[in-house]
PDB file of C-alpha atoms in Angstrom:
ATOM      1  CA  MET U 234      -0.116  -0.047  -0.017  1.00 49.00           C
ATOM      2  CA  LYS U 235       3.043   2.294   0.827  1.00 57.00           C
ATOM      3  CA  ILE U 236       4.661   1.663  -2.594  1.00 56.00           C
ATOM      4  CA  GLY U 237       1.262   2.599  -4.382  1.00 56.00           C
ATOM      5  CA  PHE U 238       0.966   5.807  -2.514  1.00 57.00           C
ATOM      6  CA  GLN U 239       4.544   6.613  -3.049  1.00 60.00           C
ATOM      7  CA  LEU U 240       3.965   5.992  -7.058  1.00 62.00           C
ATOM      8  CA  LYS U 241       0.841   8.068  -6.897  1.00 66.00           C
ATOM      9  CA  GLN U 242       2.807  10.941  -5.621  1.00 78.00           C
ATOM     10  CA  VAL U 243       5.610  10.500  -8.304  1.00 81.00           C
ATOM     11  CA  ARG U 244       2.906  10.458 -10.817  1.00 80.00           C
ATOM     12  CA  GLU U 245       1.454  13.751  -9.635  1.00 83.00           C
ATOM     13  CA  ARG U 246       4.945  15.365  -9.202  1.00 87.00           C
ATOM     14  CA  LEU U 247       5.828  14.401 -12.580  1.00 86.00           C
ATOM     15  CA  ALA U 248       2.490  15.536 -13.950  1.00 86.00           C
ATOM     16  CA  LYS U 249       2.668  18.907 -12.195  1.00 88.00           C
ATOM     17  CA  GLY U 250       6.330  19.385 -13.316  1.00 90.00           C
ATOM     18  CA  LEU U 251       5.217  18.873 -17.087  1.00 88.00           C
ATOM     19  CA  VAL U 252       2.307  21.145 -16.549  1.00 89.00           C
ATOM     20  CA  ASP U 253       4.687  23.996 -15.385  1.00 91.00           C
ATOM     21  CA  LYS U 254       7.027  23.431 -18.253  1.00 87.00           C
ATOM     22  CA  GLY U 255       4.270  23.653 -20.693  1.00 86.00           C
ATOM     23  CA  VAL U 256       4.409  20.045 -21.871  1.00 85.00           C
ATOM     24  CA  LEU U 257       0.910  18.950 -20.703  1.00 89.00           C
ATOM     25  CA  ARG U 258      -2.063  21.093 -19.586  1.00 90.00           C
ATOM     26  CA  THR U 259      -4.691  20.200 -16.774  1.00 89.00           C
ATOM     27  CA  GLU U 260      -8.229  19.421 -17.629  1.00 88.00           C
ATOM     28  CA  LYS U 261     -11.168  18.484 -15.629  1.00 87.00           C
ATOM     29  CA  ARG U 262     -13.064  15.431 -17.115  1.00 85.00           C
ATOM     30  CA  ASN U 263     -16.073  14.095 -15.584  1.00 83.00           C
ATOM     31  CA  PHE U 264     -15.799  10.127 -15.400  1.00 79.00           C
ATOM     32  CA  ILE U 265     -19.429   8.797 -14.668  1.00 80.00           C
ATOM     33  CA  LEU U 266     -19.624  10.320 -10.882  1.00 80.00           C
ATOM     34  CA  PHE U 267     -16.098  11.620 -10.410  1.00 83.00           C
ATOM     35  CA  ASP U 268     -14.499  14.680 -11.515  1.00 82.00           C
ATOM     36  CA  MET U 269     -10.732  13.875 -12.482  1.00 83.00           C
ATOM     37  CA  ALA U 270      -7.944  15.988 -13.494  1.00 82.00           C
ATOM     38  CA  THR U 271      -6.496  14.861 -16.663  1.00 85.00           C
ATOM     39  CA  HIS U 272      -3.177  15.864 -18.281  1.00 85.00           C
ATOM     40  CA  PRO U 273      -3.430  15.895 -22.255  1.00 86.00           C
ATOM     41  CA  VAL U 274      -0.451  16.922 -24.358  1.00 86.00           C
ATOM     42  CA  ALA U 275      -0.523  20.812 -24.808  1.00 85.00           C
ATOM     43  CA  ASP U 276       1.092  20.949 -28.329  1.00 85.00           C
ATOM     44  CA  VAL U 277       0.413  18.127 -30.501  1.00 87.00           C
ATOM     45  CA  ARG U 278       3.218  19.145 -32.777  1.00 89.00           C
ATOM     46  CA  THR U 279       5.892  18.523 -30.039  1.00 86.00           C
ATOM     47  CA  LYS U 280       4.665  15.059 -29.970  1.00 87.00           C
ATOM     48  CA  GLU U 281       4.687  14.621 -33.612  1.00 91.00           C
ATOM     49  CA  ALA U 282       8.242  15.758 -33.691  1.00 90.00           C
ATOM     50  CA  VAL U 283       9.479  13.457 -31.157  1.00 90.00           C
ATOM     51  CA  ILE U 284       7.699  10.587 -33.151  1.00 91.00           C
ATOM     52  CA  ILE U 285       9.280  11.707 -36.169  1.00 92.00           C
ATOM     53  CA  ARG U 286      12.691  11.929 -34.570  1.00 92.00           C
ATOM     54  CA  VAL U 287      12.625   8.295 -33.042  1.00 92.00           C
ATOM     55  CA  THR U 288      11.052   6.797 -36.154  1.00 93.00           C
ATOM     56  CA  SER U 289      13.634   8.378 -38.515  1.00 91.00           C
ATOM     57  CA  LEU U 290      16.400   7.192 -36.089  1.00 91.00           C
ATOM     58  CA  LEU U 291      15.288   3.712 -35.899  1.00 90.00           C
ATOM     59  CA  THR U 292      14.104   3.087 -39.425  1.00 90.00           C
ATOM     60  CA  SER U 293      17.535   4.322 -41.098  1.00 86.00           C
ATOM     61  CA  THR U 294      19.741   1.781 -42.630  1.00 80.00           C
ATOM     62  CA  THR U 295      22.523   3.880 -43.523  1.00 82.00           C
ATOM     63  CA  SER U 296      25.833   4.844 -41.264  1.00 80.00           C
ATOM     64  CA  ALA U 297      24.816   8.555 -41.875  1.00 83.00           C
ATOM     65  CA  VAL U 298      22.589   9.645 -38.925  1.00 84.00           C
ATOM     66  CA  PRO U 299      19.441  11.218 -40.420  1.00 86.00           C
ATOM     67  CA  PRO U 300      19.241  14.992 -39.598  1.00 85.00           C
ATOM     68  CA  SER U 301      15.589  14.540 -38.857  1.00 84.00           C
ATOM     69  CA  ALA U 302      16.611  12.263 -36.108  1.00 85.00           C
ATOM     70  CA  LEU U 303      18.596  14.722 -34.268  1.00 86.00           C
ATOM     71  CA  ASP U 304      17.467  17.840 -32.194  1.00 83.00           C
ATOM     72  CA  LYS U 305      18.271  21.579 -33.348  1.00 84.00           C
ATOM     73  CA  GLU U 306      21.642  22.749 -34.687  1.00 86.00           C
ATOM     74  CA  GLY U 307      23.676  23.756 -31.854  1.00 83.00           C
ATOM     75  CA  THR U 308      22.315  21.497 -29.250  1.00 85.00           C
ATOM     76  CA  GLN U 309      25.071  19.728 -27.261  1.00 86.00           C
ATOM     77  CA  ALA U 310      25.267  16.082 -27.625  1.00 86.00           C
ATOM     78  CA  ARG U 311      22.626  15.832 -30.337  1.00 88.00           C
ATOM     79  CA  ALA U 312      23.321  12.140 -31.260  1.00 89.00           C
ATOM     80  CA  MET U 313      23.643  10.911 -27.613  1.00 90.00           C
ATOM     81  CA  ARG U 314      20.302  12.721 -26.864  1.00 91.00           C
ATOM     82  CA  ALA U 315      18.622  10.913 -29.916  1.00 91.00           C
ATOM     83  CA  VAL U 316      19.889   7.449 -28.397  1.00 92.00           C
ATOM     84  CA  CYS U 317      18.667   8.492 -24.940  1.00 92.00           C
ATOM     85  CA  LEU U 318      15.005   9.376 -26.397  1.00 92.00           C
ATOM     86  CA  ALA U 319      14.784   6.045 -28.300  1.00 92.00           C
ATOM     87  CA  ALA U 320      15.957   4.118 -25.233  1.00 92.00           C
ATOM     88  CA  ALA U 321      13.554   5.943 -23.060  1.00 91.00           C
ATOM     89  CA  ALA U 322      10.627   5.492 -25.293  1.00 91.00           C
ATOM     90  CA  TYR U 323      11.496   1.646 -25.536  1.00 91.00           C
ATOM     91  CA  ALA U 324      11.735   1.443 -21.732  1.00 90.00           C
ATOM     92  CA  ALA U 325       8.545   3.271 -21.460  1.00 87.00           C
ATOM     93  CA  SER U 326       6.996   0.842 -23.796  1.00 88.00           C
ATOM     94  CA  VAL U 327       5.390   3.713 -26.176  1.00 89.00           C
ATOM     95  CA  LEU U 328       7.154   2.630 -29.355  1.00 90.00           C
ATOM     96  CA  ASP U 329       4.055   0.723 -30.533  1.00 90.00           C
ATOM     97  CA  ASN U 330       1.889   3.931 -30.923  1.00 87.00           C
ATOM     98  CA  ALA U 331       5.130   5.681 -32.574  1.00 88.00           C
ATOM     99  CA  PHE U 332       5.182   2.906 -35.066  1.00 92.00           C
ATOM    100  CA  SER U 333       1.516   2.648 -36.001  1.00 89.00           C
ATOM    101  CA  ARG U 334       2.453   4.075 -39.443  1.00 90.00           C
ATOM    102  CA  LEU U 335       4.866   1.547 -40.359  1.00 91.00           C
ATOM    103  CA  THR U 336       4.153  -1.948 -41.925  1.00 92.00           C
ATOM    104  CA  TYR U 337       4.829  -5.145 -39.687  1.00 93.00           C
ATOM    105  CA  GLU U 338       8.123  -5.894 -41.229  1.00 93.00           C
ATOM    106  CA  GLU U 339       9.482  -2.326 -40.642  1.00 92.00           C
ATOM    107  CA  ARG U 340       8.051  -2.411 -37.168  1.00 93.00           C
ATOM    108  CA  GLU U 341       9.710  -5.390 -36.041  1.00 93.00           C
ATOM    109  CA  ALA U 342      13.077  -4.158 -37.648  1.00 92.00           C
ATOM    110  CA  ALA U 343      12.739  -1.024 -35.704  1.00 92.00           C
ATOM    111  CA  PHE U 344      12.198  -2.682 -32.272  1.00 93.00           C
ATOM    112  CA  GLN U 345      15.110  -4.892 -33.122  1.00 92.00           C
ATOM    113  CA  ARG U 346      17.302  -2.139 -34.048  1.00 92.00           C
ATOM    114  CA  CYS U 347      16.317  -0.192 -30.809  1.00 92.00           C
ATOM    115  CA  GLU U 348      17.169  -3.385 -28.902  1.00 92.00           C
ATOM    116  CA  ASP U 349      20.637  -3.428 -30.606  1.00 91.00           C
ATOM    117  CA  LEU U 350      20.880   0.205 -30.159  1.00 91.00           C
ATOM    118  CA  ILE U 351      20.144  -0.082 -26.320  1.00 91.00           C
ATOM    119  CA  GLN U 352      22.510  -2.964 -26.040  1.00 91.00           C
ATOM    120  CA  GLU U 353      25.392  -1.066 -27.912  1.00 90.00           C
ATOM    121  CA  PHE U 354      25.106   2.269 -25.728  1.00 89.00           C
ATOM    122  CA  ALA U 355      24.530   0.326 -22.475  1.00 89.00           C
ATOM    123  CA  ALA U 356      28.187  -1.052 -22.424  1.00 87.00           C
ATOM    124  CA  TRP U 357      30.888   1.342 -21.853  1.00 85.00           C
ATOM    125  CA  PRO U 358      32.935   2.212 -23.674  1.00 82.00           C
ATOM    126  CA  PHE U 359      30.377   2.713 -26.444  1.00 83.00           C
ATOM    127  CA  GLY U 360      30.818   0.408 -29.230  1.00 76.00           C
ATOM    128  CA  SER U 361      32.327  -2.238 -27.066  1.00 76.00           C
ATOM    129  CA  ALA U 362      29.195  -4.677 -27.173  1.00 70.00           C
ATOM    130  CA  SER U 363      29.540  -5.242 -30.941  1.00 65.00           C
ATOM    131  CA  SER U 364      33.358  -6.241 -30.795  1.00 60.00           C
ATOM    132  CA  SER U 365      34.016  -9.568 -28.767  1.00 50.00           C
ATOM    133  CA  PRO U 366      37.346 -10.777 -28.005  1.00 47.00           C
ATOM    134  CA  ASN U 367      37.247 -13.720 -29.962  1.00 44.00           C
ATOM    135  CA  GLY U 368      35.724 -12.205 -33.104  1.00 42.00           C
ATOM    136  CA  ASN U 369      32.946 -14.800 -32.991  1.00 44.00           C
ATOM    137  CA  SER U 370      30.031 -12.246 -33.303  1.00 46.00           C
ATOM    138  CA  VAL U 371      31.592 -10.389 -36.331  1.00 44.00           C
ATOM    139  CA  ARG U 372      32.054 -13.333 -38.266  1.00 41.00           C
ATOM    140  CA  ALA U 373      28.535 -14.778 -37.477  1.00 44.00           C
ATOM    141  CA  ASN U 374      27.144 -11.392 -38.643  1.00 48.00           C
ATOM    142  CA  GLY U 375      29.032 -11.477 -41.775  1.00 47.00           C
ATOM    143  CA  ARG U 376      27.737 -14.658 -42.290  1.00 43.00           C
ATOM    144  CA  ARG U 377      24.042 -13.686 -41.914  1.00 45.00           C
ATOM    145  CA  ALA U 378      24.762 -10.588 -43.931  1.00 45.00           C
ATOM    146  CA  ALA U 379      26.034 -12.791 -46.961  1.00 46.00           C
ATOM    147  CA  GLN U 380      23.020 -15.017 -46.523  1.00 45.00           C
ATOM    148  CA  ARG U 381      20.667 -11.812 -46.741  1.00 44.00           C
ATOM    149  CA  ILE U 382      22.332 -10.416 -49.758  1.00 46.00           C
ATOM    150  CA  GLY U 383      21.684 -13.877 -51.638  1.00 45.00           C
ATOM    151  CA  ILE U 384      17.963 -13.241 -50.869  1.00 41.00           C
ATOM    152  CA  GLY U 385      18.134  -9.694 -52.055  1.00 43.00           C
ATOM    153  CA  SER U 386      16.955  -8.225 -48.863  1.00 45.00           C
ATOM    154  CA  VAL U 387      17.857  -4.998 -47.324  1.00 49.00           C
ATOM    155  CA  GLY U 388      20.581  -4.354 -44.751  1.00 51.00           C
ATOM    156  CA  SER U 389      20.201  -5.161 -41.161  1.00 57.00           C
ATOM    157  CA  GLY U 390      20.681  -1.493 -40.149  1.00 67.00           C
ATOM    158  CA  ARG U 391      23.944  -2.453 -38.205  1.00 77.00           C
ATOM    159  CA  GLU U 392      25.605   0.273 -40.305  1.00 80.00           C
ATOM    160  CA  ALA U 393      23.160   2.762 -38.822  1.00 80.00           C
ATOM    161  CA  ILE U 394      24.226   1.752 -35.131  1.00 84.00           C
ATOM    162  CA  LEU U 395      27.871   1.915 -35.840  1.00 85.00           C
ATOM    163  CA  GLY U 396      27.345   5.400 -37.663  1.00 84.00           C
ATOM    164  CA  LEU U 397      25.678   6.548 -34.369  1.00 86.00           C
ATOM    165  CA  VAL U 398      28.272   5.294 -32.336  1.00 88.00           C
ATOM    166  CA  GLN U 399      30.892   7.219 -34.258  1.00 87.00           C
ATOM    167  CA  GLU U 400      28.628  10.278 -34.095  1.00 86.00           C
ATOM    168  CA  VAL U 401      28.383  10.071 -30.421  1.00 87.00           C
ATOM    169  CA  LYS U 402      32.499   9.355 -30.009  1.00 87.00           C
ATOM    170  CA  LYS U 403      32.881  12.781 -31.811  1.00 86.00           C
ATOM    171  CA  GLU U 404      30.556  14.612 -29.381  1.00 84.00           C
ATOM    172  CA  MET U 405      32.835  13.098 -26.384  1.00 84.00           C
ATOM    173  CA  PHE U 406      35.417  15.595 -25.189  1.00 76.00           C
ATOM    174  CA  SER U 407      37.599  12.636 -24.399  1.00 70.00           C
ATOM    175  CA  ASP U 408      37.446   9.014 -24.293  1.00 63.00           C
ATOM    176  CA  GLU U 409      36.925   8.993 -20.518  1.00 66.00           C
ATOM    177  CA  ASP U 410      34.069  11.601 -20.509  1.00 70.00           C
ATOM    178  CA  LEU U 411      32.289  10.548 -17.220  1.00 78.00           C
ATOM    179  CA  CYS U 412      29.058  12.232 -18.323  1.00 85.00           C
ATOM    180  CA  PHE U 413      28.767   9.703 -21.078  1.00 86.00           C
ATOM    181  CA  GLU U 414      29.770   6.879 -18.915  1.00 86.00           C
ATOM    182  CA  LEU U 415      26.879   7.758 -16.543  1.00 89.00           C
ATOM    183  CA  VAL U 416      24.568   7.494 -19.684  1.00 88.00           C
ATOM    184  CA  ALA U 417      25.785   4.060 -20.432  1.00 89.00           C
ATOM    185  CA  GLY U 418      24.973   3.027 -16.728  1.00 90.00           C
ATOM    186  CA  VAL U 419      21.460   4.509 -16.952  1.00 90.00           C
ATOM    187  CA  LEU U 420      20.937   2.782 -20.332  1.00 89.00           C
ATOM    188  CA  GLU U 421      22.109  -0.559 -18.737  1.00 90.00           C
ATOM    189  CA  VAL U 422      19.444  -0.147 -16.262  1.00 89.00           C
ATOM    190  CA  LEU U 423      16.636   0.823 -18.798  1.00 86.00           C
ATOM    191  CA  SER U 424      17.567  -2.311 -20.788  1.00 85.00           C
ATOM    192  CA  LYS U 425      17.020  -4.428 -17.701  1.00 86.00           C
ATOM    193  CA  LEU U 426      13.665  -2.668 -16.426  1.00 77.00           C
ATOM    194  CA  ASP U 427      11.416  -5.103 -17.450  1.00 70.00           C
ATOM    195  CA  SER U 428      13.225  -7.780 -15.602  1.00 71.00           C
ATOM    196  CA  LEU U 429      13.347  -5.443 -12.459  1.00 65.00           C
ATOM    197  CA  LEU U 430       9.814  -4.877 -12.505  1.00 58.00           C
TER     198      LEU U 430
END
């Protein structure tokens, strides 16, 4: 009972903070006998912009990061913010709604790419999850890619993740930037969130 009360307080505090920042607005709704405060999105365009950013990031198959996936020019750590946005959306289980415009195959590929993205950025230093000490994963991925070429399919999107890793490494001031190491720790917790709850 205490946990439920604490979670309710967290939800109310988060909603109040988002209302104060202008992301949400407060409305009174009548649900049969009760008047309840609801918090719909204040500006639908902002929500659409976030959906476009996440979708373009997770459906890209080239090594170049699409500009539509990044925040405004001049924003610090644009690529890392895009990764965190996709990881947070995946952990919050809201990507189903964001991918409603995609076909089934595109949706499954985007979910797989998001899982690969989280796996890649949840390990410090970034990019170390794809390189194994004995090189077996690289050989297996190469074999899978060769099989896919024979059937004429599109690339797996691995190039997009490696391109994103390179962009994030460019944003780091040094290889031992502690802010990015902290982000890796948070992403590791987000990747294990389902098993924790």
